[in-house]
CSV table of C-alpha atoms in Angstrom, one decimal:
chain,number,residue,atom,x,y,z
X,22,MET,CA,-4.4,-10.4,-10.7
X,23,ARG,CA,-7.3,-9.9,-12.8
X,24,SER,CA,-8.6,-6.3,-13.9
X,25,PRO,CA,-12.3,-5.5,-14.8
X,26,GLY,CA,-13.5,-3.6,-17.7
X,27,TRP,CA,-13.6,0.2,-17.0
X,28,ALA,CA,-15.3,3.4,-18.2
X,29,GLY,CA,-16.2,7.2,-17.6
X,30,GLY,CA,-15.2,9.7,-14.9
X,31,ASP,CA,-12.3,11.6,-14.0
X,32,PRO,CA,-9.9,9.8,-11.5
X,33,ASP,CA,-9.5,13.2,-9.7
X,34,SER,CA,-12.9,13.8,-9.0
X,35,LEU,CA,-15.5,12.1,-6.7
X,36,GLY,CA,-18.2,13.0,-9.1
X,37,GLY,CA,-18.9,9.3,-10.4
X,38,VAL,CA,-18.3,7.9,-7.2
X,39,THR,CA,-21.9,6.9,-6.7
X,40,ALA,CA,-22.0,5.6,-10.4
X,41,PRO,CA,-20.8,1.9,-11.5
X,42,TYR,CA,-17.5,3.1,-12.4
X,43,LEU,CA,-15.0,4.8,-10.3
X,44,GLY,CA,-12.3,7.0,-12.4
X,45,SER,CA,-11.0,6.1,-15.9
X,46,SER,CA,-8.5,4.0,-17.9
X,47,ARG,CA,-6.5,7.2,-18.6
X,48,ALA,CA,-4.8,8.2,-15.6
X,49,VAL,CA,-4.1,11.9,-14.8
X,50,PRO,CA,0.0,11.9,-14.9
X,51,GLY,CA,1.5,11.5,-11.6
X,52,ALA,CA,-2.1,11.7,-10.0
X,53,ALA,CA,-2.5,7.8,-9.2
X,54,ALA,CA,1.3,7.4,-8.0
X,55,THR,CA,1.9,5.6,-5.0
X,56,VAL,CA,4.9,5.9,-3.2
X,57,ALA,CA,7.2,3.3,-1.7
X,58,ARG,CA,9.2,5.1,1.4
X,59,LEU,CA,12.0,3.0,1.9
X,60,SER,CA,14.3,3.3,5.4
X,61,ALA,CA,18.0,2.8,5.1
X,62,ALA,CA,18.3,2.7,9.2
X,63,ALA,CA,15.4,0.1,9.5
X,64,LEU,CA,17.5,-2.0,6.5
X,65,GLU,CA,20.6,-1.5,8.3
X,66,HIS,CA,18.8,-2.8,11.7
X,67,ASN,CA,17.5,-5.8,9.9
X,68,ALA,CA,20.8,-7.0,8.0
X,69,ALA,CA,22.7,-8.3,11.0
X,70,LEU,CA,19.5,-10.5,12.1
X,71,ALA,CA,19.0,-11.4,8.3
X,72,LEU,CA,22.7,-12.7,8.1
X,73,GLU,CA,22.2,-14.5,11.5
X,74,ARG,CA,19.4,-16.4,9.9
X,75,GLY,CA,21.1,-17.5,6.6
X,76,PRO,CA,19.7,-17.6,3.3
X,77,GLY,CA,16.1,-18.1,2.6
X,78,PRO,CA,14.2,-20.1,0.0
X,79,VAL,CA,13.7,-16.8,-2.1
X,80,PRO,CA,16.8,-14.6,-2.8
X,81,ALA,CA,17.3,-11.3,-1.3
X,82,LEU,CA,17.6,-9.6,-4.6
X,83,TYR,CA,15.0,-11.5,-6.5
X,84,ALA,CA,12.2,-9.3,-8.2
X,85,ASP,CA,14.1,-6.0,-7.7
X,86,ALA,CA,14.8,-6.9,-4.1
X,87,TRP,CA,10.9,-7.8,-3.5
X,88,GLY,CA,10.5,-4.4,-4.7
X,89,HIS,CA,12.6,-2.4,-2.7
X,90,GLY,CA,15.0,-1.8,-5.5
X,91,ALA,CA,18.1,-4.0,-5.7
X,92,GLU,CA,20.8,-1.4,-6.7
X,93,TRP,CA,19.9,0.2,-3.2
X,94,VAL,CA,19.6,-2.7,-1.6
X,95,THR,CA,23.1,-4.0,-2.8
X,96,ALA,CA,24.4,-0.7,-2.1
X,97,VAL,CA,23.4,-0.5,1.8
X,98,LEU,CA,24.7,-4.3,2.0
X,99,ALA,CA,27.6,-3.5,0.7
X,100,HIS,CA,28.5,-0.6,2.9
X,101,LEU,CA,28.1,-3.5,5.7
X,102,ASP,CA,30.1,-5.8,4.1
X,103,ILE,CA,27.4,-8.1,3.6
X,104,ASP,CA,26.9,-10.4,0.6
X,105,PRO,CA,23.0,-10.4,-0.5
X,106,ALA,CA,23.2,-14.2,-1.3
X,107,ALA,CA,23.8,-14.9,2.4
X,108,VAL,CA,20.5,-13.4,4.1
X,109,ASP,CA,17.1,-14.1,4.6
X,110,ALA,CA,15.2,-11.9,2.6
X,111,GLU,CA,11.8,-11.8,4.8
X,112,THR,CA,14.1,-10.9,7.8
X,113,LEU,CA,16.1,-8.3,5.9
X,114,PHE,CA,13.0,-6.4,4.5
X,115,GLY,CA,11.2,-6.7,8.0
X,116,LEU,CA,8.3,-8.6,7.1
X,117,PRO,CA,5.8,-9.5,9.8
X,118,GLU,CA,7.7,-13.0,10.1
X,119,PRO,CA,9.9,-14.9,11.0
X,120,ASP,CA,11.7,-12.5,13.4
X,121,ALA,CA,9.7,-9.8,15.9
X,122,ARG,CA,12.9,-7.5,16.2
X,123,THR,CA,12.8,-6.1,12.8
X,124,ARG,CA,11.6,-3.3,11.3
X,125,PRO,CA,9.4,-2.9,7.8
X,126,VAL,CA,11.8,-1.2,5.6
X,127,LEU,CA,9.1,-0.3,3.1
X,128,THR,CA,6.2,1.9,3.9
X,129,LEU,CA,3.5,2.4,1.2
X,130,THR,CA,1.6,5.9,0.7
X,131,GLY,CA,-0.7,7.4,-1.3
X,132,ARG,CA,-2.5,10.7,-1.1
X,133,VAL,CA,-6.0,12.2,-0.9
X,134,LEU,CA,-7.2,13.4,-4.2
X,135,SER,CA,-10.6,14.8,-3.1
X,136,THR,CA,-13.6,14.4,-0.4
X,137,LYS,CA,-17.2,14.1,-1.2
X,138,ASP,CA,-20.3,13.6,1.2
X,139,LEU,CA,-22.4,10.4,0.4
X,140,ARG,CA,-26.2,10.3,1.2
X,141,ALA,CA,-27.2,6.7,3.0
X,142,GLY,CA,-27.6,4.1,0.7
X,143,GLU,CA,-25.7,5.3,-1.8
X,144,GLY,CA,-23.1,3.0,-3.2
X,145,VAL,CA,-19.5,3.2,-4.3
X,146,SER,CA,-17.1,1.6,-7.0
X,147,TYR,CA,-17.5,-1.3,-8.9
X,148,GLY,CA,-20.8,-3.2,-8.7
X,149,TYR,CA,-21.9,-0.8,-5.6
X,150,ALA,CA,-19.8,-3.4,-3.3
X,151,HIS,CA,-20.3,-1.1,-0.5
X,152,ARG,CA,-23.5,1.1,0.4
X,153,ALA,CA,-23.5,3.7,3.0
X,154,ALA,CA,-25.7,2.8,5.8
X,155,ALA,CA,-26.0,6.3,7.0
X,156,ASP,CA,-24.6,9.6,5.8
X,157,THR,CA,-21.1,9.5,5.1
X,158,ARG,CA,-18.1,11.3,4.0
X,159,VAL,CA,-15.7,9.6,1.9
X,160,ALA,CA,-12.0,10.6,0.1
X,161,LEU,CA,-10.7,9.3,-3.3
X,162,VAL,CA,-7.2,8.3,-2.5
X,163,THR,CA,-4.3,7.7,-4.9
X,164,GLY,CA,-3.2,3.6,-5.5
X,165,GLY,CA,-5.3,1.1,-7.2
X,166,TYR,CA,-4.9,-2.6,-8.4
X,167,ALA,CA,-2.6,-1.3,-11.1
X,168,GLN,CA,-0.3,0.0,-8.3
X,169,GLY,CA,-0.4,-3.6,-6.6
X,170,ILE,CA,-3.1,-2.6,-3.9
X,171,VAL,CA,-4.7,-5.8,-4.4
X,172,ARG,CA,-8.5,-5.9,-5.3
X,173,MET,CA,-9.5,-8.4,-2.2
X,174,LEU,CA,-8.6,-5.4,0.2
X,175,GLY,CA,-11.8,-3.4,-0.4
X,176,ASN,CA,-14.1,-3.5,2.7
X,177,ARG,CA,-11.3,-5.4,4.9
X,178,VAL,CA,-8.6,-3.3,5.6
X,179,ALA,CA,-8.1,0.3,6.9
X,180,VAL,CA,-5.5,3.0,5.9
X,181,ARG,CA,-3.9,5.7,8.1
X,182,ILE,CA,-4.5,9.6,7.3
X,183,GLY,CA,-3.1,11.5,10.2
X,184,ALA,CA,-3.2,9.8,13.2
X,185,ALA,CA,-6.4,8.0,12.5
X,186,LEU,CA,-7.3,4.8,10.7
X,187,HIS,CA,-9.9,4.8,8.1
X,188,PRO,CA,-11.6,2.0,6.4
X,189,LEU,CA,-11.0,1.3,2.7
X,190,ILE,CA,-14.4,1.0,1.2
X,191,GLY,CA,-15.9,-0.6,-1.9
X,192,ARG,CA,-13.9,-2.3,-4.4
X,193,VAL,CA,-10.3,-1.3,-5.4
X,194,ALA,CA,-10.2,0.5,-8.7
X,195,MET,CA,-7.5,0.5,-10.8
X,196,ASP,CA,-5.8,3.8,-10.0
X,197,VAL,CA,-7.7,4.9,-6.9
X,198,CYS,CA,-9.5,3.5,-3.5
X,199,VAL,CA,-12.4,5.1,-1.8
X,200,VAL,CA,-11.9,5.6,2.0
X,201,ASP,CA,-14.5,6.4,4.6
X,202,ILE,CA,-13.5,9.7,6.4
X,203,THR,CA,-16.7,10.3,8.4
X,204,GLU,CA,-15.0,10.1,11.9
X,205,HIS,CA,-11.9,12.2,11.4
X,206,PRO,CA,-11.2,15.6,9.0
X,207,VAL,CA,-9.1,14.8,6.0
X,208,SER,CA,-7.8,17.1,3.3
X,209,ARG,CA,-7.0,17.0,0.1
X,210,GLY,CA,-3.6,16.4,-0.4
X,211,ASP,CA,-2.9,14.6,3.0
X,212,GLU,CA,-0.9,11.4,3.1
X,213,VAL,CA,-2.5,8.2,3.1
X,214,VAL,CA,-0.4,5.2,4.5
X,215,TYR,CA,-1.5,1.8,3.2
X,216,PHE,CA,1.0,-0.2,5.4
X,217,GLY,CA,4.2,0.2,7.2
X,218,ASP,CA,5.4,-0.1,10.9
X,219,PRO,CA,2.8,-0.6,13.5
X,220,ARG,CA,5.2,1.0,16.0
X,221,ASP,CA,4.2,4.2,13.9
X,222,GLN,CA,0.6,3.5,14.1
X,223,ALA,CA,0.8,2.2,10.3
X,224,PRO,CA,-1.4,-0.7,9.1
X,225,SER,CA,0.7,-3.9,9.2
X,226,LEU,CA,1.4,-5.9,6.1
X,227,ALA,CA,-0.1,-9.0,8.3
X,228,GLY,CA,-3.5,-7.5,8.0
X,229,TRP,CA,-3.2,-7.7,4.3
X,230,ALA,CA,-1.9,-11.0,4.2
X,231,ALA,CA,-4.9,-12.1,6.5
X,232,ALA,CA,-7.3,-10.4,4.3
X,233,THR,CA,-6.0,-11.7,1.0
X,234,GLY,CA,-4.4,-15.0,1.7
X,235,TRP,CA,-1.2,-13.5,0.0
X,236,THR,CA,2.0,-13.6,1.6
X,237,ALA,CA,3.6,-10.6,3.0
X,238,GLY,CA,6.3,-11.1,0.5
X,239,GLU,CA,4.0,-11.4,-2.4
X,240,LEU,CA,2.2,-8.1,-1.3
X,241,VAL,CA,4.9,-5.8,-0.6
X,242,THR,CA,6.7,-7.0,-3.9
X,243,ALA,CA,3.5,-6.2,-5.7
X,244,ALA,CA,3.2,-2.7,-4.4
X,245,GLY,CA,6.8,-2.0,-4.6
X,246,LEU,CA,7.6,-2.8,-8.2
X,247,ARG,CA,5.0,-0.4,-9.1
X,248,ALA,CA,5.8,2.7,-6.7
X,249,VAL,CA,7.8,5.7,-6.8
X,250,ARG,CA,10.8,5.1,-4.5
X,251,GLU,CA,12.0,7.5,-1.9
X,252,VAL,CA,15.0,6.5,0.2
X,253,ARG,CA,15.1,8.0,3.9
X,254,GLY,CA,17.7,7.9,6.5
């Protein structure tokens, strides 16, 4: 991924959201972090299907287990007496293909840093790639291309905050994104779900793949390698 020049502003503020630049090259410690929420139950559920399918073209432990954490994945599979070399990685990690019976293991989340009203005609992020067609309320959320949120996703996908989906608008910045929250109330600190299990009303990696031309495996690896990992049952 190529990165643009960067200047000006505080990444924990929307004060510069209508300026050519959004944020700063100096990230606030911890503020830009995304979280990769890992489901042990999903990994265990997928493991038998992955073993049935057999080894895929890319090993399951490649690139720190496709961003999921090789040490953790190895430990879970060892508990099930499964050799990581014997399974199909895409099935194991519950990617949109090739098996619809699987469950996504990794859910990528961020949080709302701040909110701001935009007037009609005001633009956001690099080059004003998005201009508000009407008065709009937006949120600055953690996660940018430095965290594996591919820049091509701007103006093409939505995130989930609470029970509602909100469009990601403007170009993805280094450590943050801007989201349109006009239709539903959002507060500072709210969790932002970038992708996860569609059965939980989370956006799917399939949508990211369609928007970028990347594979689901490339996308989950890019994000998982750069996120703080939290294992859940």
